[in-house]
């Protein structure tokens, strides 16, 4: 048994219009707050209302930030758990295709990455000019004249036509529709020759010319390929480093946000404590009937809440010590500040009890019986003291 209010001879229900916790005082709920017996002073109550509204608004802002921090670490945990997860694949996918990386990397050497890519494109352009200048390149310089040559089945066999003029135009495109990397150009050059070899049989002159030029092209490509592979490796490393730097920056920003929120919460807690203290200081003197109701309400609290009741009493009464299982609380001996704090706390606790109905009715009944027995014992002791006096 944690606490026994001494002025509660009857186990009555808590006061129906008791006050809510200080965090959400409506102006009309500040029972007895004011400068005199007439009730609350409108100006003081309105000031409290504005202060509480400001705190609630700040709490809402902090809740949004807390959700952002929680979401960040939840995503980080999922990403870390997936060894080859989607995020990791996305981080390096552009590098494997030699995509121009200046904007994607967002690092100091982004311009050097672009310059290296431009140099590879220039070298590949040299290879393409050498092939296109060959004496057998003329059939492949322009799109196939399907109608003029009467090739009615051409599009049934060749799904993606290609020629050197189309490749050249796409290499020179400035509107963002051009080639993004060397391997794309290489694939289209091969397509020019493989299309010709597919549509024409092996004995056809066009087939022989295409096969010859394809062999020459592959030889020159193999000379450039080591540089392409090296550039792919470098871009992968740079992209991975940029991704890591981004993660570090995000973690630092989130960490700062969490630290700032902690400081803001400390300030809010201090403001709430000040408001609670201000409210109880402005409360009128509690009547004997109100004390009786308070005692009855406290007797209905859980053991955990009764422990908090003792803490509230100890805050304003340093000499108070709850060293035994059964403690007598003389409400008449408490200051008005303590009494109103107890009333505010009791109201909030009772609302929570109503909202979260007890899961163990037998335990509740047992606790209430103990309280009633203790109250009866206290009342009997007080009667003896009065008769002896």
Coordinates of C-alpha atoms in Angstrom, one line a residue:
X1 CA 0.0 0.0 0.0
X2 CA 1.7 3.2 -1.2
X3 CA -0.4 6.0 0.1
X4 CA -3.5 6.6 2.3
X5 CA -5.2 10.0 2.3
X6 CA -6.3 10.8 5.8
X7 CA -9.3 12.9 5.0
X8 CA -11.3 10.3 3.0
X9 CA -13.5 8.3 5.3
X10 CA -15.6 7.1 2.4
X11 CA -14.3 5.5 -0.8
X12 CA -16.2 7.8 -3.2
X13 CA -15.5 8.2 -6.9
X14 CA -13.2 11.0 -8.1
X15 CA -14.6 14.4 -8.7
X16 CA -16.4 14.5 -12.0
X17 CA -15.2 18.0 -12.9
X18 CA -11.6 17.7 -11.7
X19 CA -8.9 19.4 -13.8
X20 CA -6.9 18.0 -16.7
X21 CA -3.2 17.8 -16.8
X22 CA -1.4 21.2 -17.2
X23 CA -0.3 20.4 -20.7
X24 CA -3.7 21.1 -22.1
X25 CA -5.6 23.4 -19.8
X26 CA -8.5 25.1 -21.5
X27 CA -9.1 28.5 -20.1
X28 CA -12.4 27.6 -18.4
X29 CA -10.7 24.5 -16.7
X30 CA -8.3 26.6 -14.6
X31 CA -10.5 26.0 -11.5
X32 CA -10.3 28.9 -9.1
X33 CA -7.4 30.6 -10.9
X34 CA -7.5 34.3 -10.4
X35 CA -6.9 37.2 -8.2
X36 CA -9.8 36.9 -5.8
X37 CA -12.9 34.9 -4.7
X38 CA -14.8 36.0 -7.7
X39 CA -12.9 33.6 -9.9
X40 CA -10.3 33.7 -12.7
X41 CA -9.1 37.0 -14.0
X42 CA -9.9 37.1 -17.8
X43 CA -6.5 38.6 -18.7
X44 CA -4.5 36.1 -16.8
X45 CA -6.5 33.2 -18.1
X46 CA -6.2 34.4 -21.7
X47 CA -2.4 34.8 -21.3
X48 CA -2.2 31.2 -20.1
X49 CA -4.3 30.1 -23.0
X50 CA -1.9 31.7 -25.5
X51 CA 1.1 30.2 -23.7
X52 CA -0.4 26.7 -23.8
X53 CA -1.4 27.1 -27.5
X54 CA 2.2 28.1 -28.4
X55 CA 3.6 25.1 -26.6
X56 CA 1.1 22.7 -28.3
X57 CA 2.1 24.2 -31.7
X58 CA 5.7 23.7 -30.9
X59 CA 5.1 20.1 -29.9
X60 CA 3.3 19.5 -33.2
X61 CA 6.4 20.8 -35.0
X62 CA 8.7 18.6 -33.0
X63 CA 6.5 15.5 -33.7
X64 CA 7.0 16.0 -37.5
X65 CA 10.8 16.2 -36.9
X66 CA 10.8 13.1 -34.7
X67 CA 9.0 11.2 -37.5
X68 CA 11.6 12.4 -40.0
X69 CA 14.5 11.2 -37.8
X70 CA 12.7 7.9 -37.1
X71 CA 12.1 7.3 -40.8
X72 CA 15.7 8.1 -41.7
X73 CA 17.1 5.5 -39.3
X74 CA 14.4 2.9 -40.3
X75 CA 15.4 3.3 -43.9
X76 CA 19.1 3.1 -43.0
X77 CA 18.5 -0.1 -41.1
X78 CA 16.6 -1.7 -44.0
X79 CA 19.3 -0.6 -46.4
X80 CA 22.1 -2.0 -44.2
X81 CA 20.2 -5.3 -43.8
X82 CA 20.0 -5.8 -47.6
X83 CA 23.5 -6.7 -48.6
X84 CA 22.8 -6.3 -52.3
X85 CA 19.7 -4.1 -51.9
X86 CA 18.0 -1.9 -54.4
X87 CA 19.6 1.3 -53.0
X88 CA 23.1 -0.1 -53.5
X89 CA 22.3 -1.1 -57.0
X90 CA 20.9 2.3 -57.8
X91 CA 24.1 4.0 -56.4
X92 CA 26.3 2.4 -59.0
X93 CA 24.0 1.6 -61.9
X94 CA 24.8 4.8 -63.9
X95 CA 28.6 4.2 -63.6
X96 CA 28.5 0.7 -65.2
X97 CA 27.1 2.3 -68.4
X98 CA 29.5 5.2 -68.4
X99 CA 26.7 7.8 -68.0
X100 CA 27.9 11.3 -67.9
X101 CA 28.4 11.8 -64.1
X102 CA 29.0 15.4 -63.2
X103 CA 25.6 16.2 -61.8
X104 CA 25.1 12.7 -60.3
X105 CA 28.4 12.6 -58.4
X106 CA 28.2 16.1 -57.0
X107 CA 31.9 15.9 -56.1
X108 CA 34.9 18.2 -56.7
X109 CA 36.3 16.1 -59.6
X110 CA 33.0 15.9 -61.4
X111 CA 34.3 18.0 -64.3
X112 CA 37.3 15.7 -64.7
X113 CA 34.9 12.8 -65.0
X114 CA 33.1 14.6 -67.8
X115 CA 36.4 15.4 -69.6
X116 CA 37.5 11.8 -69.4
X117 CA 34.2 10.8 -71.0
X118 CA 34.5 13.4 -73.7
X119 CA 38.0 12.1 -74.5
X120 CA 36.7 8.5 -74.9
X121 CA 33.9 9.8 -77.2
X122 CA 36.5 11.6 -79.3
X123 CA 38.7 8.5 -79.7
X124 CA 35.7 6.4 -80.6
X125 CA 34.7 9.1 -83.2
X126 CA 38.1 8.6 -84.8
X127 CA 37.5 4.9 -85.1
X128 CA 34.1 5.5 -86.6
X129 CA 35.5 7.9 -89.2
X130 CA 38.1 5.4 -90.2
X131 CA 35.5 2.7 -90.8
X132 CA 33.1 5.1 -92.6
X133 CA 35.9 6.2 -95.0
X134 CA 36.6 2.6 -96.1
X135 CA 35.8 1.9 -99.8
X136 CA 33.2 -0.7 -98.8
X137 CA 31.4 1.6 -96.3
X138 CA 29.1 3.3 -98.8
X139 CA 26.1 0.8 -98.5
X140 CA 25.9 1.6 -94.7
X141 CA 26.2 5.4 -94.8
X142 CA 22.4 6.2 -95.1
X143 CA 19.2 4.3 -94.1
X144 CA 18.3 1.4 -96.4
X145 CA 15.9 2.5 -99.2
X146 CA 13.4 -0.1 -98.5
X147 CA 10.7 1.1 -100.9
X148 CA 13.1 2.0 -103.7
X149 CA 14.8 -1.4 -103.6
X150 CA 11.5 -3.2 -103.2
X151 CA 12.5 -4.9 -99.9
X152 CA 9.0 -5.6 -98.8
X153 CA 10.1 -8.0 -96.1
X154 CA 12.8 -5.9 -94.7
X155 CA 11.0 -4.6 -91.6
X156 CA 9.8 -8.1 -90.8
X157 CA 13.4 -9.3 -90.6
X158 CA 15.1 -6.2 -89.3
X159 CA 13.5 -4.9 -86.1
X160 CA 15.8 -1.9 -85.5
X161 CA 17.3 -0.4 -88.7
X162 CA 20.6 1.5 -88.2
X163 CA 23.1 3.4 -90.4
X164 CA 26.2 5.7 -90.0
X165 CA 24.3 8.9 -90.6
X166 CA 21.8 8.2 -87.9
X167 CA 24.7 7.4 -85.5
X168 CA 26.5 10.6 -86.5
X169 CA 23.4 12.7 -85.9
X170 CA 22.8 11.2 -82.5
X171 CA 26.5 11.7 -81.5
X172 CA 26.1 15.4 -82.3
X173 CA 22.7 15.9 -80.7
X174 CA 22.6 18.8 -78.2
X175 CA 19.1 18.4 -76.9
X176 CA 19.9 15.5 -74.4
X177 CA 18.7 12.8 -76.7
X178 CA 22.1 11.8 -77.9
X179 CA 24.4 9.0 -76.7
X180 CA 25.2 8.9 -73.0
X181 CA 28.2 6.6 -73.2
X182 CA 30.6 4.9 -75.5
X183 CA 29.1 1.5 -75.2
X184 CA 25.8 2.7 -76.7
X185 CA 27.6 3.9 -79.8
X186 CA 29.6 0.7 -80.1
X187 CA 26.3 -1.3 -80.0
X188 CA 24.7 0.7 -82.8
X189 CA 27.8 0.4 -85.0
X190 CA 27.7 -3.4 -84.6
X191 CA 24.0 -3.3 -85.4
X192 CA 24.6 -1.6 -88.8
X193 CA 26.8 -4.6 -89.9
X194 CA 24.8 -7.4 -88.2
X195 CA 21.6 -6.1 -89.8
X196 CA 23.2 -6.3 -93.2
X197 CA 24.5 -9.8 -92.5
X198 CA 21.1 -10.9 -91.2
X199 CA 19.1 -9.7 -94.2
X200 CA 21.6 -10.8 -96.9
X201 CA 22.9 -14.4 -97.3
X202 CA 26.6 -15.2 -96.9
X203 CA 27.3 -15.1 -100.6
X204 CA 25.8 -11.7 -101.1
X205 CA 28.3 -8.8 -101.6
X206 CA 26.6 -6.7 -99.0
X207 CA 27.0 -9.5 -96.4
X208 CA 30.7 -9.9 -97.3
X209 CA 31.3 -6.2 -97.1
X210 CA 29.5 -5.9 -93.7
X211 CA 31.4 -8.8 -92.2
X212 CA 34.8 -7.4 -93.3
X213 CA 34.1 -4.0 -91.9
X214 CA 32.7 -5.5 -88.7
X215 CA 36.0 -7.4 -88.2
X216 CA 38.1 -4.3 -88.7
X217 CA 35.8 -2.4 -86.3
X218 CA 36.1 -5.0 -83.6
X219 CA 39.9 -4.9 -83.9
X220 CA 40.0 -1.1 -83.3
X221 CA 37.4 -1.4 -80.5
X222 CA 39.6 -3.9 -78.7
X223 CA 42.4 -1.3 -78.6
X224 CA 40.1 1.2 -77.0
X225 CA 38.3 -1.2 -74.6
X226 CA 41.0 -1.2 -71.8
X227 CA 40.5 2.6 -71.5
X228 CA 36.7 2.1 -71.4
X229 CA 37.0 -0.5 -68.7
X230 CA 39.3 1.6 -66.6
X231 CA 37.0 4.6 -66.9
X232 CA 34.0 2.4 -65.8
X233 CA 36.0 1.3 -62.7
X234 CA 36.9 4.9 -61.8
X235 CA 33.4 6.1 -62.2
X236 CA 32.1 3.3 -60.0
X237 CA 34.5 4.3 -57.3
X238 CA 33.6 8.0 -57.6
X239 CA 29.9 7.2 -57.6
X240 CA 30.3 5.0 -54.5
X241 CA 32.3 7.7 -52.8
X242 CA 29.7 10.3 -53.7
X243 CA 26.9 8.1 -52.3
X244 CA 28.9 7.5 -49.1
X245 CA 29.5 11.3 -48.7
X246 CA 25.8 11.9 -49.2
X247 CA 25.0 9.3 -46.5
X248 CA 27.5 10.9 -44.1
X249 CA 26.0 14.4 -44.7
X250 CA 22.5 13.1 -44.2
X251 CA 23.5 11.4 -40.9
X252 CA 25.2 14.6 -39.7
X253 CA 22.1 16.6 -40.5
X254 CA 19.8 14.1 -38.8
X255 CA 22.1 14.0 -35.8
X256 CA 22.0 17.8 -35.5
X257 CA 18.2 17.7 -35.8
X258 CA 17.9 15.2 -33.0
X259 CA 20.2 17.3 -30.8
X260 CA 18.2 20.4 -31.5
X261 CA 15.0 18.6 -30.7
X262 CA 16.4 17.4 -27.4
X263 CA 17.2 21.0 -26.5
X264 CA 13.8 22.2 -27.6
X265 CA 12.1 19.5 -25.6
X266 CA 14.1 20.6 -22.5
X267 CA 12.9 24.2 -23.0
X268 CA 9.3 23.0 -23.5
X269 CA 9.4 20.9 -20.3
X270 CA 10.7 23.9 -18.4
X271 CA 8.0 26.1 -19.8
X272 CA 5.3 23.5 -18.9
X273 CA 6.7 23.3 -15.3
X274 CA 6.5 27.0 -15.1
X275 CA 2.9 27.1 -16.3
X276 CA 1.9 24.4 -13.9
X277 CA 3.5 26.3 -11.0
X278 CA 1.8 29.5 -12.1
X279 CA -1.6 27.9 -12.3
X280 CA -1.4 26.3 -8.9
X281 CA -0.1 29.5 -7.4
X282 CA -3.1 31.4 -8.7
X283 CA -5.6 28.8 -7.4
X284 CA -7.9 29.8 -4.6
X285 CA -7.9 28.0 -1.2
X286 CA -9.4 24.5 -1.4
X287 CA -12.5 23.9 0.7
X288 CA -12.9 21.0 3.1
X289 CA -15.4 19.4 0.7
X290 CA -12.9 19.6 -2.1
X291 CA -10.3 18.1 0.1
X292 CA -12.6 15.2 0.9
X293 CA -13.3 14.6 -2.8
X294 CA -9.5 14.8 -3.5
X295 CA -8.9 12.2 -0.9
X296 CA -11.5 9.9 -2.3
X297 CA -10.1 10.3 -5.8
X298 CA -6.6 9.6 -4.7
X299 CA -7.8 6.4 -3.1
X300 CA -8.9 5.2 -6.6
X301 CA -5.4 5.6 -8.2
X302 CA -3.2 2.7 -9.1
X303 CA -0.1 1.8 -7.0
X304 CA 2.1 3.4 -9.6
X305 CA 0.1 6.7 -9.6
X306 CA 0.1 6.7 -5.8
X307 CA 3.9 6.6 -5.9
X308 CA 3.8 9.7 -8.1
X309 CA 1.4 11.3 -5.6
X310 CA 4.1 10.8 -2.9
X311 CA 6.7 12.4 -5.2
X312 CA 4.5 15.5 -5.7
X313 CA 4.1 15.9 -2.0
X314 CA 7.8 15.5 -1.4
X315 CA 8.6 18.2 -4.0
X316 CA 7.0 20.9 -1.8
X317 CA 7.7 19.2 1.5
X318 CA 11.3 18.1 1.8
X319 CA 10.7 16.7 5.3
X320 CA 8.1 14.3 4.0
X321 CA 9.4 10.7 3.9
X322 CA 7.6 7.6 2.6
X323 CA 9.7 5.0 4.3
X324 CA 7.0 2.4 5.1
X325 CA 4.5 0.4 3.0
X326 CA 1.6 2.2 4.5
X327 CA 1.7 6.0 4.5
X328 CA -0.7 8.5 6.0
X329 CA -1.3 11.7 4.0
X330 CA -2.8 14.5 6.0
X331 CA -4.3 16.8 3.3
X332 CA -4.9 19.5 5.9
X333 CA -1.2 19.7 6.4
X334 CA -0.4 20.3 2.7
X335 CA 0.1 23.6 1.1
X336 CA -2.5 25.0 -1.4
X337 CA 0.1 24.5 -4.2
X338 CA 0.5 20.9 -3.3
X339 CA -3.3 20.3 -3.1
X340 CA -4.0 21.7 -6.5
X341 CA -1.1 19.8 -8.0
X342 CA -2.5 16.7 -6.6
X343 CA -5.9 17.5 -8.0
X344 CA -4.5 18.2 -11.5
X345 CA -2.5 15.0 -11.4
X346 CA -5.5 12.9 -10.1
X347 CA -7.7 14.1 -12.9
X348 CA -5.2 13.2 -15.6
X349 CA -4.6 9.8 -14.0
X350 CA -8.3 9.0 -13.7
X351 CA -8.9 9.9 -17.4
X352 CA -6.1 7.5 -18.4
X353 CA -7.5 4.8 -16.2
X354 CA -10.9 5.2 -17.8
X355 CA -9.4 5.2 -21.3
X356 CA -7.3 2.2 -20.7
X357 CA -9.7 0.0 -18.7
X358 CA -7.9 -2.4 -16.3
X359 CA -7.1 -5.8 -17.9
X360 CA -7.1 -7.6 -14.5
X361 CA -10.4 -6.9 -12.6
X362 CA -9.6 -9.2 -9.7
X363 CA -6.3 -7.4 -9.0
X364 CA -8.2 -4.1 -9.1
X365 CA -10.8 -5.3 -6.6
X366 CA -8.1 -6.6 -4.4
X367 CA -6.3 -3.2 -4.5
X368 CA -9.5 -1.3 -3.8
X369 CA -10.3 -3.6 -0.8
X370 CA -6.8 -2.9 0.6
X371 CA -7.4 0.8 0.3
X372 CA -10.8 0.7 1.9
X373 CA -9.4 -1.4 4.8
X374 CA -6.6 1.1 5.3
X375 CA -9.0 4.0 5.2
X376 CA -11.2 2.4 7.8
X377 CA -8.1 1.7 10.0
X378 CA -7.1 5.4 9.7
X379 CA -10.6 6.6 10.5
X380 CA -10.7 4.4 13.6
X381 CA -7.3 5.6 14.8
X382 CA -8.4 9.2 14.3
X383 CA -11.6 8.5 16.4
X384 CA -9.5 7.1 19.2
X385 CA -7.2 10.2 19.2
X386 CA -10.2 12.5 19.3
X387 CA -11.9 10.6 22.2
X388 CA -8.7 10.6 24.2
X389 CA -8.2 14.3 23.7

